[in-house]
Amino acid sequence: MSLLPSKPRASLLAGLTLFVTFGIALAVSTYLYQKEQADLPSVEDAPVVVDVDEYGFERDYLLPYTAEIERGETFSELLENFNVSRTVIQEAAAMAEPVFSVRKLRSSKPYRVYLERDTARAMVYVKDRVNYVVFDFRDSVQVYQKERPVEKRQSMVSGAITETLVQTLNDQTGDAGQSIRLALDVAKIFAWQIDFSRLQKYDAFTLIYDESVLDGKPVRLDQVVAAKVAHRGREFYAFRYTHPDGSFGYYDAEGRSAKKAFLMAPVEYSRISSRFSLRRFHPVQRRYKAHLGTDYAAPRGTPIMATGDGVVEKASYTRGNGRYVKIRHDGTYQTAYLHMSKIGSGIKPGVAVKQGEVIGYVGSTGLATGPHVCYRFWQNGKQVDPFSVVTPPAEPLNEERIAEFELVRDQYLPLLDRETSSAVFASTVTASASAIGP
C-alpha cells in the first residue's frame, strides 16, 4: 500500500514519464546528430580548391604585371627593373639554356611578372598562344617550359576553288595560318595524284581534320583524317589509316595507297610556265626547238624535291642546264632537275635519295630567263612527258586490315560526298548567275 496520497502519486508518475520521454528524445537526437556528422567529410579530408591563373600561379598570392618585351630589351634589363639581383638573373639564364636561351627574347612578345611588393618572384615569357617559359625565383631558381591545356576537336571545311586553294581555304576558315597549313598537308597527301599548280576554277574539295583549340580558337592543325578533291572531272579520295605499329598512311576509297612511285611535281605550290613540247620557241636561243621537260616557275630558293626514290647519277653544271641533278630510280625511270641556284648539301653521284628529299633549290642558272626548275623524265631511256606516264602505286592494304579501314572510310565517305557535291553545285550556280548577270 502506497504511503503517498493519490494526487501527489499521480503527479510523480507524470513527472517520471515526462523525464523518461525527454531522455529518450535527447538520446535519439544525439545519436542522429552524431551519425550525420560522421557521414560528413572532415575538414581535413575536404579538397582544397586553389584558384590559379592560366600559367598555374595562385591568384591573390602574388601581384601579376603583364607587358611586352621592348625593342632591344635584354633579360637582365627586364628583371633588374623589378629588383631581381644580378646573381639570381645569371643563375636563371644559365639554368634556362637547355630549355630556352634568354638571348632569344623577341620584341613585342608578352611576358608576366609576379610581384611581392616591388620585387619579382617569378616571370613567365609567352612564346606563343600555347607554349610558355617559367622563371621561378621563390625558394630556389627553377626554369621550365610548359603548355597551356588545349582542347581537341574535329572540323570540316569545303568549297570550290575561286583563285587558289590557299585563298579559298582562307575565305572559308578566316584563318590565314591554318589555311596555309591545311593546303600544304593536302598537297602532300595528293602529291602523287594531283598537280596543285593545275587546279582549275570551280574544282571542289572537302577536308575533315583534327585540330587543337585554345579559348575557342585553333592553335594547331593535328592531322587531316579524310579528304576529297574533285579535279578535272575526276574524284580523288584520301582516308588516314593508322597501322597496328603506329605508322599511318592515306588510302583511296578502295584501300589503295595514295602514294605512287613518283610525285606529280618536284616543287610545292608552283605553276607550270612551260610544258613538254616537241616544238617550242626557246626564249633565250630565239628559235623553235623541242622542249623535253616541264618548267615549274617558283621563287628563287624554293626547295626542289626528288620525285622518287633513287640514286644520284649526276650533280654538276653545264652551260645549258646550269646546276642540275640527275637521278636513276630503277632500270626503267630517270629524272633530272635543271637551273638550280644551289645543289643540296651532300647531293653527289652515288648518293641514295628518298622521295620528297630536298636535292637543290630553284634558280636561273644556265639557259634560263627567270627562276624555275626544268623537270625532265626518262622512261626506258627516252625523254617523255611525265603527265603521260602511268607509274606503279605503292602496296595496297592487305586483307587483314581492309575491314578496319572500311570502318574508317564509311565514317567519312557520305559526308565527303555530300559536302563536295554541295560545293560543286554552289559554284555552278554562282558561275551561271555571273554569266547571265549585268
Short mmCIF file of N, CA and C in Angstrom, two decimals, residues 65-228:
data_model
loop_
_atom_site.label_atom_id
_atom_site.label_comp_id
_atom_site.label_asym_id
_atom_site.label_seq_id
_atom_site.Cartn_x
_atom_site.Cartn_y
_atom_site.Cartn_z
N TYR A 65 51.90 41.41 -63.18
CA TYR A 65 52.11 42.60 -64.02
C TYR A 65 52.43 42.10 -65.43
N THR A 66 51.61 42.46 -66.41
CA THR A 66 51.75 41.96 -67.78
C THR A 66 52.18 43.10 -68.71
N ALA A 67 53.15 42.80 -69.57
CA ALA A 67 53.63 43.79 -70.54
C ALA A 67 54.23 43.05 -71.73
N GLU A 68 54.87 43.78 -72.64
CA GLU A 68 55.52 43.18 -73.81
C GLU A 68 57.01 43.54 -73.81
N ILE A 69 57.81 42.64 -74.35
CA ILE A 69 59.25 42.89 -74.46
C ILE A 69 59.46 44.09 -75.37
N GLU A 70 60.22 45.06 -74.89
CA GLU A 70 60.51 46.23 -75.70
C GLU A 70 61.67 45.95 -76.66
N ARG A 71 61.70 46.68 -77.73
CA ARG A 71 62.74 46.50 -78.74
C ARG A 71 64.13 46.70 -78.10
N GLY A 72 65.00 45.71 -78.26
CA GLY A 72 66.35 45.79 -77.72
C GLY A 72 66.48 45.47 -76.24
N GLU A 73 65.37 45.20 -75.57
CA GLU A 73 65.41 44.93 -74.13
C GLU A 73 66.00 43.54 -73.87
N THR A 74 66.88 43.44 -72.89
CA THR A 74 67.52 42.16 -72.56
C THR A 74 66.85 41.56 -71.32
N PHE A 75 67.15 40.28 -71.11
CA PHE A 75 66.62 39.56 -69.96
C PHE A 75 67.07 40.23 -68.65
N SER A 76 68.33 40.61 -68.60
CA SER A 76 68.87 41.25 -67.40
C SER A 76 68.19 42.59 -67.14
N GLU A 77 68.07 43.40 -68.17
CA GLU A 77 67.46 44.72 -68.01
C GLU A 77 66.03 44.60 -67.52
N LEU A 78 65.30 43.63 -68.09
CA LEU A 78 63.90 43.47 -67.73
C LEU A 78 63.76 43.16 -66.25
N LEU A 79 64.54 42.17 -65.75
CA LEU A 79 64.39 41.74 -64.36
C LEU A 79 64.99 42.72 -63.37
N GLU A 80 66.04 43.45 -63.77
CA GLU A 80 66.61 44.45 -62.87
C GLU A 80 65.59 45.54 -62.57
N ASN A 81 64.69 45.79 -63.51
CA ASN A 81 63.63 46.78 -63.29
C ASN A 81 62.70 46.34 -62.16
N PHE A 82 62.70 45.02 -61.86
CA PHE A 82 61.83 44.50 -60.80
C PHE A 82 62.65 43.98 -59.62
N ASN A 83 63.84 44.58 -59.44
CA ASN A 83 64.66 44.35 -58.24
C ASN A 83 65.12 42.91 -58.06
N VAL A 84 65.35 42.21 -59.15
CA VAL A 84 65.94 40.88 -59.08
C VAL A 84 67.46 41.04 -59.12
N SER A 85 68.17 40.39 -58.22
CA SER A 85 69.61 40.56 -58.14
C SER A 85 70.32 39.99 -59.37
N ARG A 86 71.49 40.55 -59.66
CA ARG A 86 72.26 40.10 -60.81
C ARG A 86 72.67 38.62 -60.65
N THR A 87 72.93 38.20 -59.43
CA THR A 87 73.30 36.80 -59.19
C THR A 87 72.17 35.85 -59.57
N VAL A 88 70.96 36.20 -59.16
CA VAL A 88 69.79 35.37 -59.48
C VAL A 88 69.53 35.39 -60.99
N ILE A 89 69.69 36.53 -61.63
CA ILE A 89 69.47 36.64 -63.08
C ILE A 89 70.45 35.74 -63.82
N GLN A 90 71.73 35.79 -63.42
CA GLN A 90 72.75 34.96 -64.09
C GLN A 90 72.47 33.47 -63.88
N GLU A 91 72.05 33.11 -62.69
CA GLU A 91 71.72 31.71 -62.41
C GLU A 91 70.54 31.26 -63.26
N ALA A 92 69.52 32.10 -63.36
CA ALA A 92 68.33 31.76 -64.16
C ALA A 92 68.68 31.63 -65.64
N ALA A 93 69.51 32.54 -66.14
CA ALA A 93 69.91 32.49 -67.55
C ALA A 93 70.67 31.21 -67.87
N ALA A 94 71.58 30.81 -66.97
CA ALA A 94 72.36 29.59 -67.18
C ALA A 94 71.46 28.36 -67.11
N MET A 95 70.55 28.36 -66.15
CA MET A 95 69.66 27.22 -65.98
C MET A 95 68.67 27.09 -67.15
N ALA A 96 68.36 28.22 -67.81
CA ALA A 96 67.38 28.22 -68.90
C ALA A 96 67.93 27.63 -70.19
N GLU A 97 69.24 27.59 -70.36
CA GLU A 97 69.84 27.21 -71.65
C GLU A 97 69.28 25.93 -72.26
N PRO A 98 69.15 24.83 -71.48
CA PRO A 98 68.59 23.61 -72.11
C PRO A 98 67.13 23.76 -72.53
N VAL A 99 66.45 24.75 -71.95
CA VAL A 99 65.03 24.94 -72.21
C VAL A 99 64.78 26.06 -73.21
N PHE A 100 65.40 27.20 -72.94
CA PHE A 100 65.17 28.40 -73.75
C PHE A 100 66.29 29.38 -73.52
N SER A 101 66.92 29.84 -74.59
CA SER A 101 68.01 30.82 -74.46
C SER A 101 67.42 32.21 -74.26
N VAL A 102 67.81 32.85 -73.16
CA VAL A 102 67.26 34.17 -72.87
C VAL A 102 67.73 35.20 -73.90
N ARG A 103 68.73 34.85 -74.70
CA ARG A 103 69.16 35.76 -75.77
C ARG A 103 68.14 35.83 -76.90
N LYS A 104 67.17 34.93 -76.88
CA LYS A 104 66.18 34.87 -77.95
C LYS A 104 64.87 35.56 -77.58
N LEU A 105 64.89 36.40 -76.56
CA LEU A 105 63.70 37.20 -76.27
C LEU A 105 63.36 38.04 -77.48
N ARG A 106 62.12 38.01 -77.89
CA ARG A 106 61.70 38.75 -79.08
C ARG A 106 60.83 39.93 -78.69
N SER A 107 61.10 41.05 -79.33
CA SER A 107 60.31 42.25 -79.04
C SER A 107 58.85 42.01 -79.38
N SER A 108 57.98 42.65 -78.61
CA SER A 108 56.52 42.57 -78.74
C SER A 108 55.93 41.27 -78.21
N LYS A 109 56.78 40.34 -77.74
CA LYS A 109 56.25 39.13 -77.12
C LYS A 109 55.78 39.47 -75.70
N PRO A 110 54.64 38.96 -75.28
CA PRO A 110 54.16 39.27 -73.93
C PRO A 110 54.91 38.50 -72.85
N TYR A 111 54.97 39.10 -71.69
CA TYR A 111 55.52 38.42 -70.51
C TYR A 111 54.70 38.85 -69.30
N ARG A 112 54.80 38.06 -68.24
CA ARG A 112 54.11 38.40 -66.99
C ARG A 112 55.08 38.23 -65.83
N VAL A 113 55.16 39.25 -64.99
CA VAL A 113 55.98 39.20 -63.79
C VAL A 113 55.05 39.12 -62.58
N TYR A 114 55.40 38.25 -61.63
CA TYR A 114 54.61 38.09 -60.41
C TYR A 114 55.38 38.74 -59.26
N LEU A 115 54.77 39.78 -58.65
CA LEU A 115 55.47 40.65 -57.71
C LEU A 115 55.03 40.41 -56.27
N GLU A 116 56.02 40.46 -55.39
CA GLU A 116 55.77 40.56 -53.95
C GLU A 116 56.31 41.92 -53.52
N ARG A 117 55.40 42.80 -53.21
CA ARG A 117 55.72 44.22 -53.05
C ARG A 117 56.28 44.73 -54.38
N ASP A 118 57.56 45.10 -54.44
CA ASP A 118 58.09 45.63 -55.70
C ASP A 118 59.17 44.72 -56.29
N THR A 119 59.22 43.45 -55.83
CA THR A 119 60.25 42.51 -56.29
C THR A 119 59.63 41.34 -57.02
N ALA A 120 60.20 40.99 -58.18
CA ALA A 120 59.68 39.86 -58.96
C ALA A 120 60.04 38.55 -58.29
N ARG A 121 59.03 37.70 -58.06
CA ARG A 121 59.27 36.36 -57.52
C ARG A 121 59.17 35.29 -58.61
N ALA A 122 58.64 35.68 -59.76
CA ALA A 122 58.55 34.75 -60.89
C ALA A 122 58.27 35.56 -62.16
N MET A 123 58.59 34.96 -63.29
CA MET A 123 58.32 35.59 -64.58
C MET A 123 57.92 34.52 -65.58
N VAL A 124 56.94 34.84 -66.41
CA VAL A 124 56.50 33.95 -67.49
C VAL A 124 56.75 34.66 -68.82
N TYR A 125 57.51 33.99 -69.71
CA TYR A 125 57.73 34.51 -71.06
C TYR A 125 56.84 33.70 -72.01
N VAL A 126 55.96 34.37 -72.71
CA VAL A 126 54.97 33.71 -73.57
C VAL A 126 55.55 33.54 -74.98
N LYS A 127 55.91 32.30 -75.33
CA LYS A 127 56.49 32.04 -76.65
C LYS A 127 55.42 32.11 -77.73
N ASP A 128 54.26 31.52 -77.47
CA ASP A 128 53.13 31.58 -78.39
C ASP A 128 51.87 31.33 -77.57
N ARG A 129 50.76 31.13 -78.24
CA ARG A 129 49.50 31.00 -77.51
C ARG A 129 49.46 29.77 -76.62
N VAL A 130 50.26 28.77 -76.92
CA VAL A 130 50.25 27.53 -76.15
C VAL A 130 51.47 27.40 -75.24
N ASN A 131 52.65 27.68 -75.75
CA ASN A 131 53.90 27.41 -75.04
C ASN A 131 54.40 28.64 -74.28
N TYR A 132 54.91 28.39 -73.06
CA TYR A 132 55.47 29.48 -72.27
C TYR A 132 56.61 28.94 -71.40
N VAL A 133 57.50 29.85 -70.99
CA VAL A 133 58.65 29.50 -70.16
C VAL A 133 58.48 30.19 -68.81
N VAL A 134 58.68 29.41 -67.73
CA VAL A 134 58.54 29.95 -66.37
C VAL A 134 59.92 30.09 -65.74
N PHE A 135 60.19 31.29 -65.20
CA PHE A 135 61.38 31.56 -64.40
C PHE A 135 60.89 31.80 -62.97
N ASP A 136 61.17 30.86 -62.09
CA ASP A 136 60.66 30.92 -60.72
C ASP A 136 61.81 31.23 -59.77
N PHE A 137 61.72 32.36 -59.04
CA PHE A 137 62.80 32.80 -58.16
C PHE A 137 62.45 32.66 -56.68
N ARG A 138 61.42 31.90 -56.35
CA ARG A 138 60.95 31.90 -54.97
C ARG A 138 61.91 31.16 -54.03
N ASP A 139 61.75 29.89 -53.80
CA ASP A 139 62.63 29.19 -52.86
C ASP A 139 64.03 29.00 -53.44
N SER A 140 64.08 28.42 -54.62
CA SER A 140 65.33 28.27 -55.36
C SER A 140 65.01 28.54 -56.82
N VAL A 141 65.99 28.91 -57.60
CA VAL A 141 65.75 29.26 -59.00
C VAL A 141 65.36 27.99 -59.78
N GLN A 142 64.24 28.07 -60.48
CA GLN A 142 63.79 26.99 -61.35
C GLN A 142 63.37 27.58 -62.69
N VAL A 143 63.67 26.86 -63.76
CA VAL A 143 63.26 27.27 -65.10
C VAL A 143 62.67 26.06 -65.80
N TYR A 144 61.48 26.21 -66.37
CA TYR A 144 60.86 25.09 -67.08
C TYR A 144 59.89 25.63 -68.14
N GLN A 145 59.63 24.80 -69.12
CA GLN A 145 58.70 25.16 -70.19
C GLN A 145 57.42 24.36 -70.04
N LYS A 146 56.29 24.99 -70.26
CA LYS A 146 55.00 24.32 -70.14
C LYS A 146 54.10 24.69 -71.30
N GLU A 147 52.99 23.95 -71.41
CA GLU A 147 51.97 24.24 -72.41
C GLU A 147 50.64 24.50 -71.71
N ARG A 148 49.91 25.46 -72.22
CA ARG A 148 48.55 25.65 -71.74
C ARG A 148 47.70 24.49 -72.26
N PRO A 149 46.78 23.97 -71.44
CA PRO A 149 45.97 22.84 -71.90
C PRO A 149 45.07 23.24 -73.06
N VAL A 150 45.08 22.42 -74.10
CA VAL A 150 44.26 22.69 -75.28
C VAL A 150 43.16 21.65 -75.39
N GLU A 151 42.10 22.00 -76.10
CA GLU A 151 41.02 21.06 -76.39
C GLU A 151 41.22 20.50 -77.79
N LYS A 152 40.73 19.29 -78.00
CA LYS A 152 40.79 18.66 -79.31
C LYS A 152 39.40 18.68 -79.94
N ARG A 153 39.34 18.97 -81.22
CA ARG A 153 38.06 18.90 -81.91
C ARG A 153 38.28 18.51 -83.37
N GLN A 154 37.23 17.99 -83.97
CA GLN A 154 37.29 17.64 -85.38
C GLN A 154 36.48 18.67 -86.17
N SER A 155 37.07 19.20 -87.23
CA SER A 155 36.45 20.25 -88.02
C SER A 155 36.38 19.85 -89.49
N MET A 156 35.61 20.59 -90.23
CA MET A 156 35.45 20.31 -91.65
C MET A 156 35.39 21.62 -92.43
N VAL A 157 35.97 21.63 -93.61
CA VAL A 157 35.87 22.78 -94.49
C VAL A 157 35.68 22.26 -95.91
N SER A 158 34.84 22.93 -96.66
CA SER A 158 34.63 22.55 -98.06
C SER A 158 34.41 23.81 -98.88
N GLY A 159 34.63 23.69 -100.17
CA GLY A 159 34.43 24.84 -101.05
C GLY A 159 34.87 24.54 -102.46
N ALA A 160 34.67 25.51 -103.31
CA ALA A 160 35.09 25.42 -104.71
C ALA A 160 36.19 26.44 -104.94
N ILE A 161 37.19 26.06 -105.70
CA ILE A 161 38.33 26.94 -105.96
C ILE A 161 37.88 28.21 -106.65
N THR A 162 38.27 29.34 -106.10
CA THR A 162 38.00 30.63 -106.74
C THR A 162 39.27 31.15 -107.40
N GLU A 163 40.34 31.26 -106.62
CA GLU A 163 41.62 31.68 -107.18
C GLU A 163 42.67 30.59 -106.95
N THR A 164 43.01 30.36 -105.67
CA THR A 164 43.94 29.30 -105.31
C THR A 164 43.34 28.51 -104.16
N LEU A 165 43.92 27.35 -103.87
CA LEU A 165 43.45 26.55 -102.75
C LEU A 165 43.62 27.31 -101.44
N VAL A 166 44.76 27.96 -101.25
CA VAL A 166 45.02 28.70 -100.01
C VAL A 166 44.00 29.81 -99.84
N GLN A 167 43.74 30.56 -100.91
CA GLN A 167 42.80 31.67 -100.82
C GLN A 167 41.39 31.18 -100.51
N THR A 168 40.98 30.09 -101.15
CA THR A 168 39.65 29.54 -100.91
C THR A 168 39.52 29.05 -99.48
N LEU A 169 40.56 28.37 -98.97
CA LEU A 169 40.54 27.92 -97.58
C LEU A 169 40.47 29.10 -96.63
N ASN A 170 41.22 30.15 -96.94
CA ASN A 170 41.21 31.34 -96.09
C ASN A 170 39.84 31.99 -96.08
N ASP A 171 39.18 32.02 -97.25
CA ASP A 171 37.83 32.58 -97.33
C ASP A 171 36.86 31.78 -96.46
N GLN A 172 37.08 30.46 -96.39
CA GLN A 172 36.16 29.59 -95.66
C GLN A 172 36.44 29.61 -94.15
N THR A 173 37.72 29.60 -93.76
CA THR A 173 38.06 29.48 -92.33
C THR A 173 38.33 30.82 -91.67
N GLY A 174 38.76 31.82 -92.45
CA GLY A 174 39.11 33.11 -91.86
C GLY A 174 40.41 33.09 -91.08
N ASP A 175 41.21 32.03 -91.26
CA ASP A 175 42.46 31.88 -90.52
C ASP A 175 43.58 31.63 -91.53
N ALA A 176 44.41 32.65 -91.77
CA ALA A 176 45.44 32.55 -92.81
C ALA A 176 46.46 31.47 -92.49
N GLY A 177 46.91 31.41 -91.23
CA GLY A 177 47.90 30.42 -90.85
C GLY A 177 47.38 29.01 -90.99
N GLN A 178 46.17 28.78 -90.50
CA GLN A 178 45.57 27.45 -90.61
C GLN A 178 45.33 27.07 -92.07
N SER A 179 44.98 28.05 -92.90
CA SER A 179 44.72 27.79 -94.32
C SER A 179 45.98 27.30 -95.03
N ILE A 180 47.11 27.93 -94.72
CA ILE A 180 48.37 27.52 -95.34
C ILE A 180 48.75 26.12 -94.91
N ARG A 181 48.61 25.85 -93.59
CA ARG A 181 48.95 24.51 -93.10
C ARG A 181 48.07 23.44 -93.73
N LEU A 182 46.77 23.72 -93.84
CA LEU A 182 45.86 22.77 -94.46
C LEU A 182 46.22 22.53 -95.93
N ALA A 183 46.49 23.62 -96.65
CA ALA A 183 46.83 23.50 -98.07
C ALA A 183 48.10 22.68 -98.28
N LEU A 184 49.10 22.91 -97.44
CA LEU A 184 50.35 22.16 -97.57
C LEU A 184 50.13 20.69 -97.28
N ASP A 185 49.33 20.38 -96.24
CA ASP A 185 49.08 18.98 -95.91
C ASP A 185 48.32 18.28 -97.03
N VAL A 186 47.32 18.95 -97.58
CA VAL A 186 46.52 18.33 -98.64
C VAL A 186 47.38 18.14 -99.90
N ALA A 187 48.23 19.11 -100.19
CA ALA A 187 49.11 18.97 -101.36
C ALA A 187 50.05 17.78 -101.18
N LYS A 188 50.51 17.54 -99.95
CA LYS A 188 51.38 16.39 -99.71
C LYS A 188 50.61 15.08 -99.82
N ILE A 189 49.38 15.05 -99.30
CA ILE A 189 48.58 13.83 -99.33
C ILE A 189 48.31 13.40 -100.77
N PHE A 190 47.97 14.36 -101.63
CA PHE A 190 47.62 14.05 -103.02
C PHE A 190 48.78 14.32 -103.98
N ALA A 191 50.00 14.44 -103.45
CA ALA A 191 51.15 14.82 -104.28
C ALA A 191 51.42 13.83 -105.40
N TRP A 192 50.98 12.58 -105.25
CA TRP A 192 51.22 11.55 -106.27
C TRP A 192 50.12 11.53 -107.32
N GLN A 193 49.01 12.25 -107.07
CA GLN A 193 47.86 12.16 -107.96
C GLN A 193 47.47 13.47 -108.61
N ILE A 194 47.68 14.58 -107.87
CA ILE A 194 47.21 15.88 -108.35
C ILE A 194 48.36 16.86 -108.39
N ASP A 195 48.53 17.54 -109.50
CA ASP A 195 49.47 18.65 -109.58
C ASP A 195 48.70 19.91 -109.19
N PHE A 196 48.93 20.42 -108.00
CA PHE A 196 48.12 21.52 -107.48
C PHE A 196 48.37 22.84 -108.21
N SER A 197 49.39 22.87 -109.05
CA SER A 197 49.57 24.06 -109.88
C SER A 197 48.55 24.08 -111.02
N ARG A 198 47.86 22.96 -111.23
CA ARG A 198 46.91 22.85 -112.34
C ARG A 198 45.46 22.85 -111.87
N LEU A 199 45.22 23.18 -110.61
CA LEU A 199 43.84 23.28 -110.15
C LEU A 199 43.08 24.30 -110.99
N GLN A 200 41.85 23.97 -111.31
CA GLN A 200 41.04 24.85 -112.14
C GLN A 200 39.97 25.54 -111.29
N LYS A 201 39.48 26.64 -111.79
CA LYS A 201 38.40 27.33 -111.12
C LYS A 201 37.19 26.40 -111.05
N TYR A 202 36.58 26.37 -109.86
CA TYR A 202 35.41 25.54 -109.56
C TYR A 202 35.74 24.08 -109.32
N ASP A 203 37.02 23.67 -109.36
CA ASP A 203 37.36 22.39 -108.74
C ASP A 203 36.94 22.51 -107.27
N ALA A 204 36.49 21.39 -106.69
CA ALA A 204 35.94 21.46 -105.33
C ALA A 204 36.66 20.51 -104.39
N PHE A 205 36.52 20.75 -103.10
CA PHE A 205 37.19 19.92 -102.10
C PHE A 205 36.39 19.90 -100.81
N THR A 206 36.61 18.86 -100.02
CA THR A 206 36.12 18.78 -98.65
C THR A 206 37.23 18.17 -97.81
N LEU A 207 37.55 18.80 -96.69
CA LEU A 207 38.61 18.33 -95.80
C LEU A 207 38.03 18.15 -94.40
N ILE A 208 38.32 17.02 -93.78
CA ILE A 208 37.95 16.76 -92.39
C ILE A 208 39.26 16.59 -91.62
N TYR A 209 39.42 17.34 -90.56
CA TYR A 209 40.73 17.36 -89.89
C TYR A 209 40.57 17.53 -88.38
N ASP A 210 41.58 17.04 -87.65
CA ASP A 210 41.65 17.23 -86.20
C ASP A 210 42.51 18.45 -85.92
N GLU A 211 42.09 19.24 -84.94
CA GLU A 211 42.86 20.42 -84.58
C GLU A 211 42.82 20.63 -83.07
N SER A 212 43.80 21.36 -82.56
CA SER A 212 43.85 21.74 -81.16
C SER A 212 43.34 23.16 -81.02
N VAL A 213 42.54 23.39 -79.98
CA VAL A 213 41.85 24.66 -79.82
C VAL A 213 42.14 25.22 -78.43
N LEU A 214 42.36 26.53 -78.37
CA LEU A 214 42.58 27.23 -77.10
C LEU A 214 41.70 28.47 -77.09
N ASP A 215 40.92 28.60 -76.04
CA ASP A 215 39.99 29.75 -75.91
C ASP A 215 39.08 29.84 -77.13
N GLY A 216 38.68 28.68 -77.66
CA GLY A 216 37.75 28.65 -78.77
C GLY A 216 38.36 28.90 -80.14
N LYS A 217 39.69 29.12 -80.21
CA LYS A 217 40.34 29.41 -81.48
C LYS A 217 41.39 28.34 -81.78
N PRO A 218 41.51 27.92 -83.06
CA PRO A 218 42.50 26.88 -83.39
C PRO A 218 43.92 27.39 -83.20
N VAL A 219 44.75 26.53 -82.63
CA VAL A 219 46.16 26.87 -82.45
C VAL A 219 47.09 25.90 -83.17
N ARG A 220 46.55 24.74 -83.55
CA ARG A 220 47.42 23.75 -84.18
C ARG A 220 46.58 22.80 -85.03
N LEU A 221 47.05 22.56 -86.26
CA LEU A 221 46.46 21.53 -87.10
C LEU A 221 47.12 20.21 -86.74
N ASP A 222 46.36 19.26 -86.26
CA ASP A 222 46.94 17.99 -85.84
C ASP A 222 47.07 17.01 -87.01
N GLN A 223 45.99 16.80 -87.75
CA GLN A 223 46.08 15.88 -88.88
C GLN A 223 44.82 15.96 -89.72
N VAL A 224 44.97 15.75 -91.02
CA VAL A 224 43.82 15.58 -91.91
C VAL A 224 43.41 14.12 -91.83
N VAL A 225 42.15 13.86 -91.54
CA VAL A 225 41.70 12.47 -91.38
C VAL A 225 40.98 11.95 -92.63
N ALA A 226 40.41 12.86 -93.42
CA ALA A 226 39.74 12.43 -94.65
C ALA A 226 39.67 13.63 -95.59
N ALA A 227 39.74 13.36 -96.89
CA ALA A 227 39.72 14.45 -97.86
C ALA A 227 39.16 13.95 -99.19
N LYS A 228 38.55 14.88 -99.90
CA LYS A 228 38.09 14.61 -101.26
C LYS A 228 38.35 15.84 -102.11
#
